[in-house]
C-alpha positions as a Python dict, from the first residue, in 0.01 Angstrom:
ca = {
    (1, 'X'): (0, 0, 0),
    (2, 'X'): (45, -299, -233),
    (3, 'X'): (-290, -444, -123),
    (4, 'X'): (-473, -117, -201),
    (5, 'X'): (-311, -106, -545),
    (6, 'X'): (-418, -465, -616),
    (7, 'X'): (-771, -394, -495),
    (8, 'X'): (-788, -100, -735),
    (9, 'X'): (-634, -303, -1018),
    (10, 'X'): (-886, -587, -985),
    (11, 'X'): (-1175, -350, -902),
    (12, 'X'): (-1260, -534, -579),
    (13, 'X'): (-1384, -236, -375),
    (14, 'X'): (-1752, -308, -441),
    (15, 'X'): (-1733, -669, -328),
    (16, 'X'): (-1511, -574, -32),
    (17, 'X'): (-1766, -315, 81),
    (18, 'X'): (-2042, -577, 62),
    (19, 'X'): (-1829, -810, 271),
    (20, 'X'): (-1754, -538, 526),
    (21, 'X'): (-2129, -481, 572),
    (22, 'X'): (-2184, -853, 625),
    (23, 'X'): (-1900, -877, 878),
    (24, 'X'): (-2027, -568, 1060),
    (25, 'X'): (-2367, -735, 1095),
    (26, 'X'): (-2247, -1086, 1180),
    (27, 'X'): (-1964, -995, 1419),
    (28, 'X'): (-1816, -642, 1426),
    (29, 'X'): (-1518, -769, 1627),
    (30, 'X'): (-1395, -939, 1308),
    (31, 'X'): (-1318, -594, 1167),
    (32, 'X'): (-1051, -535, 1433),
    (33, 'X'): (-771, -665, 1212),
    (34, 'X'): (-498, -515, 1003),
    (35, 'X'): (-628, -335, 698),
    (36, 'X'): (-503, -607, 462),
    (37, 'X'): (-660, -889, 661),
    (38, 'X'): (-984, -699, 712),
    (39, 'X'): (-1018, -643, 338),
    (40, 'X'): (-917, -1000, 260),
    (41, 'X'): (-1174, -1134, 507),
    (42, 'X'): (-1445, -907, 365),
    (43, 'X'): (-1361, -1023, 13),
    (44, 'X'): (-1360, -1386, 118),
    (45, 'X'): (-1700, -1370, 291),
    (46, 'X'): (-1862, -1182, 3),
    (47, 'X'): (-1723, -1427, -255),
    (48, 'X'): (-1828, -1722, -41),
    (49, 'X'): (-2183, -1586, -25),
    (50, 'X'): (-2179, -1514, -397),
    (51, 'X'): (-2029, -1840, -524),
    (52, 'X'): (-2072, -2086, -240),
    (53, 'X'): (-1697, -2146, -224),
    (54, 'X'): (-1415, -1980, -32),
    (55, 'X'): (-1170, -1806, -269),
    (56, 'X'): (-839, -1982, -320),
    (57, 'X'): (-524, -1918, -122),
    (58, 'X'): (-313, -1808, -418),
    (59, 'X'): (-558, -1537, -525),
    (60, 'X'): (-617, -1398, -176),
    (61, 'X'): (-253, -1401, -65),
    (62, 'X'): (-133, -1229, -380),
    (63, 'X'): (-406, -966, -412),
    (64, 'X'): (-419, -871, -44),
    (65, 'X'): (-49, -927, 28),
    (66, 'X'): (-109, -1153, 327),
    (67, 'X'): (76, -1464, 437),
    (68, 'X'): (-41, -1820, 389),
    (69, 'X'): (-83, -1843, 766),
    (70, 'X'): (-309, -1538, 767),
    (71, 'X'): (-512, -1687, 483),
    (72, 'X'): (-560, -2011, 676),
    (73, 'X'): (-674, -1815, 984),
    (74, 'X'): (-921, -1614, 777),
    (75, 'X'): (-1048, -1931, 615),
    (76, 'X'): (-1116, -2077, 961),
    (77, 'X'): (-1315, -1764, 1048),
    (78, 'X'): (-1520, -1799, 729),
    (79, 'X'): (-1584, -2165, 808),
    (80, 'X'): (-1691, -2084, 1162),
    (81, 'X'): (-1942, -1814, 1064),
    (82, 'X'): (-2090, -1994, 763),
    (83, 'X'): (-2368, -2131, 983),
    (84, 'X'): (-2481, -1781, 1088),
    (85, 'X'): (-2851, -1734, 1001),
    (86, 'X'): (-2781, -1407, 819),
    (87, 'X'): (-2544, -1582, 581),
    (88, 'X'): (-2806, -1843, 503),
    (89, 'X'): (-3055, -1573, 408),
    (90, 'X'): (-2795, -1394, 193),
    (91, 'X'): (-2706, -1718, 16),
    (92, 'X'): (-3073, -1775, -60),
    (93, 'X'): (-3078, -1440, -241),
    (94, 'X'): (-2796, -1532, -481),
}
C-alpha cells in the first residue's frame, strides 16, 4: 500500500510501465516477484536505460518500501541483464 502511494506521489507509473515492458521482453520470469519488488525492478531497469546508471539505494528503498537486501538483489539482476542485446538497442535510442 505504501509503495503504491509513493509511486502515485512521485508519478512513477509511466516509467514503471516502460520497465515492465522491457522485463517482459528480456525475461518474463523476472516479473514473478512481490508487487513492490516487481515495480522497483521495473523502475530500476527503465532508469538505467534512460540515464545509464542504476538508481540509488536510498531512493528505491524509500519509494518502493523494500529492504536494503532486496535492493541489492535487484541491483544484481540489473547488472546481470545489462548485456542483453535488447537493452543495448534501447540505450542507443536514448
